[in-house]
Amino acid sequence: MTRIAVINPNMSTGFTDKVGAQARRIVVSGTDVIALNPQFGPASIEGYYDEAFASVGLLATMRGLENPTDKALDPKPVDGYVVACFDDTGVDAARCLTKAPVVGLCEAALRFAAIVASRFAIVTPMAVSVRPLEHLVAKYGASSQCVVRAAGVRTLDFEGENADMAYLALKTAAENCLAKDGAEAIVLGCAGMTDIADRLHAELGVPVIDGVSAAVKMIEAMGMLGLATSKAGAYASPPVKSYDGIFAEFAPVA
């Protein structure tokens, strides 16, 4: 059995439930999905500032899974991690913490989008996220294929009473990307959009890539293949040293 941990790095339990439900819907029989979020951090991740604090909560959650205090209660190891944030919050640091493969939503979605379209657009909720995502697009080598646009709504608007308004703003932005940017597919730039991918695909008539689904299926395949994160270089375990103050418990150990 392959076991996947889907970690939402922010404190929105609504988002956590949403991404967990989507993950369980698409995995094959025999794949176990656990979905969780940190015990501390920002309510949502919108830009660099939120991302910095959310990374610590993500790592704390992963440490608990990698080294459970009571192995008798949860003996099964995690075969792969999905960081359920489109900013790929803390992904590189997370890869240093585990041998299991780790992927974020942006990287997974871009890999899938590049296969089904020669040009595509990421539609993210807020303008503050555009530049960080452009940096990720460049990091993953997709700058010549991808543009990033904002729908002009808050991330948390995709929950509750504002959900219809947020969907309309997203759809309008996506239509503009198809008409003005030459996009041939739309990438959803937020984990909280995972439950509207099918609807948007039906209404736009082009591929719509949900990062949650892409990341879960990628990690599921890697787990089944027995692939692990290399510890030969950049993702080696951090050197043993002391950490001071509130970060004392995060000190690397042998």
XYZ file of C-alpha atoms in Angstrom:
254
model
C 0.000 0.000 0.000
C 1.224 3.486 -0.901
C 0.676 6.107 1.787
C 0.518 9.784 0.793
C 0.484 12.719 3.200
C -1.229 15.789 1.760
C -0.233 18.749 3.923
C -1.970 22.097 3.632
C 0.658 24.528 5.050
C -1.913 27.068 6.237
C -4.484 26.889 9.016
C -7.634 26.651 6.883
C -9.230 23.353 7.860
C -11.777 23.925 5.098
C -8.993 23.851 2.528
C -7.481 20.785 4.211
C -10.780 18.911 4.024
C -11.231 19.979 0.409
C -7.805 18.822 -0.801
C -8.069 15.610 1.207
C -11.410 14.767 -0.391
C -10.047 15.441 -3.874
C -6.972 13.316 -3.240
C -9.005 10.362 -2.010
C -11.334 10.666 -4.988
C -8.592 10.208 -7.576
C -6.161 7.684 -6.064
C -6.314 4.006 -6.923
C -7.548 1.349 -4.554
C -4.801 0.540 -2.069
C -3.438 4.082 -1.822
C -3.920 5.589 1.620
C -4.283 9.380 1.888
C -3.924 11.415 5.054
C -4.684 15.138 4.893
C -3.610 17.554 7.601
C -2.427 21.074 8.335
C -0.023 22.551 10.914
C -0.987 23.492 14.437
C 0.301 27.042 13.931
C 0.764 29.491 11.057
C -1.176 31.895 8.817
C -4.828 31.415 7.906
C -3.899 31.525 4.229
C -0.751 31.976 2.155
C -0.735 35.084 0.007
C 2.760 36.215 -0.870
C 6.284 35.931 0.492
C 5.565 36.984 4.085
C 2.905 34.340 4.715
C 5.036 31.734 2.973
C 7.979 32.242 5.346
C 5.893 31.514 8.446
C 3.897 28.707 6.842
C 7.110 26.851 5.962
C 7.903 26.320 9.648
C 4.474 24.828 10.333
C 4.860 22.545 7.335
C 8.213 21.230 8.564
C 6.871 20.723 12.076
C 4.008 18.643 10.696
C 6.363 16.559 8.595
C 8.689 15.959 11.545
C 5.756 14.509 13.441
C 5.073 12.066 10.608
C 8.712 11.155 10.078
C 9.340 10.586 13.797
C 6.024 9.757 15.497
C 6.152 9.848 19.280
C 4.137 6.631 19.472
C 4.904 4.330 16.541
C 2.423 1.786 17.888
C -0.419 4.195 17.104
C 0.743 5.030 13.574
C 3.310 2.476 12.374
C 2.968 3.005 8.634
C 5.626 5.240 7.038
C 4.744 7.945 4.536
C 5.744 7.066 0.956
C 5.353 10.581 -0.429
C 4.316 14.118 0.483
C 2.164 16.654 -1.352
C 2.605 20.246 -0.185
C -0.900 21.515 -0.877
C -0.068 25.135 -1.619
C 0.501 26.566 -5.076
C 3.442 28.640 -3.799
C 5.275 25.315 -3.249
C 5.803 26.515 0.303
C 8.860 24.955 1.937
C 9.228 22.186 -0.654
C 13.026 22.348 -0.924
C 13.421 22.349 2.867
C 10.942 19.487 3.166
C 13.021 17.396 0.781
C 15.915 17.685 3.216
C 13.750 16.244 5.991
C 12.688 12.986 4.353
C 13.740 10.328 1.889
C 10.200 10.180 0.518
C 9.496 12.257 -2.608
C 7.961 15.698 -1.985
C 6.195 17.839 -4.580
C 4.288 21.114 -4.512
C 1.224 22.006 -6.540
C 2.909 24.484 -8.877
C 5.672 22.156 -10.034
C 3.300 19.241 -10.568
C 0.728 21.362 -12.417
C 3.325 22.897 -14.728
C 4.716 19.461 -15.647
C 1.226 18.265 -16.554
C 0.243 21.459 -18.374
C 3.332 21.369 -20.602
C 2.242 17.983 -21.924
C -1.258 19.019 -22.975
C -0.663 22.601 -24.158
C 2.151 24.582 -25.741
C 1.114 27.732 -23.894
C -0.860 28.034 -20.685
C -1.802 30.475 -17.927
C -1.797 30.244 -14.155
C -4.730 32.089 -12.612
C -4.016 32.900 -8.961
C -6.352 34.690 -6.533
C -4.388 37.859 -5.617
C -1.950 40.154 -7.395
C 0.524 39.801 -4.495
C 1.078 36.182 -5.591
C 1.854 36.925 -9.241
C 5.549 37.727 -8.872
C 6.317 34.798 -6.528
C 4.647 32.450 -8.995
C 6.559 33.977 -11.899
C 9.736 33.135 -9.999
C 8.567 29.534 -9.623
C 7.651 29.335 -13.304
C 11.195 30.456 -14.154
C 12.670 27.975 -11.676
C 10.799 25.129 -13.341
C 11.821 26.237 -16.829
C 8.358 27.190 -18.094
C 8.704 30.948 -18.616
C 8.446 30.689 -22.406
C 5.160 28.795 -22.101
C 3.371 30.316 -19.134
C 1.864 33.593 -17.974
C 0.556 34.346 -14.478
C -2.592 36.399 -13.927
C -4.625 37.315 -10.832
C -8.389 36.979 -10.473
C -8.541 39.806 -7.922
C -10.083 37.871 -5.029
C -8.809 36.595 -1.683
C -7.709 32.994 -1.318
C -10.300 32.370 1.391
C -13.044 33.716 -0.883
C -13.200 30.267 -2.459
C -14.858 29.071 0.739
C -18.232 30.000 2.152
C -20.554 32.787 1.055
C -18.070 34.374 -1.366
C -17.441 31.189 -3.355
C -19.774 32.079 -6.252
C -18.238 35.530 -6.600
C -14.733 34.067 -6.517
C -15.594 31.506 -9.172
C -16.953 34.187 -11.506
C -13.794 36.279 -11.054
C -11.648 33.218 -11.754
C -13.620 32.331 -14.864
C -13.419 35.900 -16.191
C -9.650 36.002 -15.653
C -9.259 32.616 -17.347
C -11.306 33.758 -20.343
C -9.050 36.807 -20.666
C -5.995 34.553 -20.626
C -7.415 32.474 -23.470
C -8.416 35.535 -25.500
C -5.504 37.896 -24.835
C -2.520 35.768 -23.771
C -2.894 32.960 -26.271
C -3.263 30.411 -23.499
C -4.403 26.957 -24.551
C -4.949 25.627 -21.028
C -5.608 27.040 -17.566
C -3.709 26.112 -14.414
C -5.539 26.753 -11.141
C -3.164 28.726 -8.928
C -4.596 27.829 -5.517
C -5.299 24.607 -3.622
C -8.715 25.975 -2.676
C -9.778 25.808 -6.328
C -9.459 22.015 -6.510
C -13.200 21.381 -6.377
C -14.061 23.647 -9.331
C -11.631 22.316 -11.952
C -14.195 20.078 -13.661
C -16.778 22.868 -13.828
C -14.315 25.342 -15.296
C -13.104 22.787 -17.851
C -16.688 22.169 -18.982
C -17.412 25.881 -19.324
C -14.135 26.909 -21.005
C -13.651 23.893 -23.271
C -9.874 23.737 -22.698
C -7.735 21.664 -20.311
C -7.889 22.895 -16.720
C -5.079 21.582 -14.530
C -5.683 21.327 -10.797
C -2.406 21.270 -8.892
C -3.805 19.082 -6.112
C -4.774 16.332 -8.543
C -1.543 16.618 -10.505
C 0.634 16.469 -7.390
C -1.263 13.569 -5.812
C -1.074 11.435 -8.949
C 2.606 12.266 -9.429
C 3.476 11.282 -5.857
C 1.299 8.177 -6.074
C 3.208 7.017 -9.155
C 6.576 7.786 -7.559
C 5.621 5.862 -4.441
C 4.554 2.866 -6.493
C 7.880 2.996 -8.331
C 9.788 3.154 -5.056
C 11.492 6.432 -5.927
C 13.134 8.354 -3.105
C 14.675 11.795 -2.671
C 18.410 11.770 -3.328
C 20.577 12.516 -0.311
C 23.743 12.950 -2.363
C 23.701 16.751 -2.617
C 21.313 19.642 -2.113
C 18.635 17.535 -0.413
C 20.982 15.829 2.020
C 19.907 15.760 5.652
C 20.933 19.033 7.359
C 24.177 18.946 9.381
C 23.779 18.352 13.100
C 23.836 21.652 15.015
C 21.976 23.490 17.746
C 19.016 25.756 17.073
C 18.270 28.445 19.646
C 15.140 30.009 21.097
C 11.731 29.022 19.805
C 13.342 26.911 17.068
C 15.273 24.656 19.475
C 13.069 21.688 18.706
C 13.866 21.967 14.999
C 17.596 21.291 15.501
C 18.877 18.614 13.087
C 19.893 15.384 14.773
C 22.061 12.494 13.674
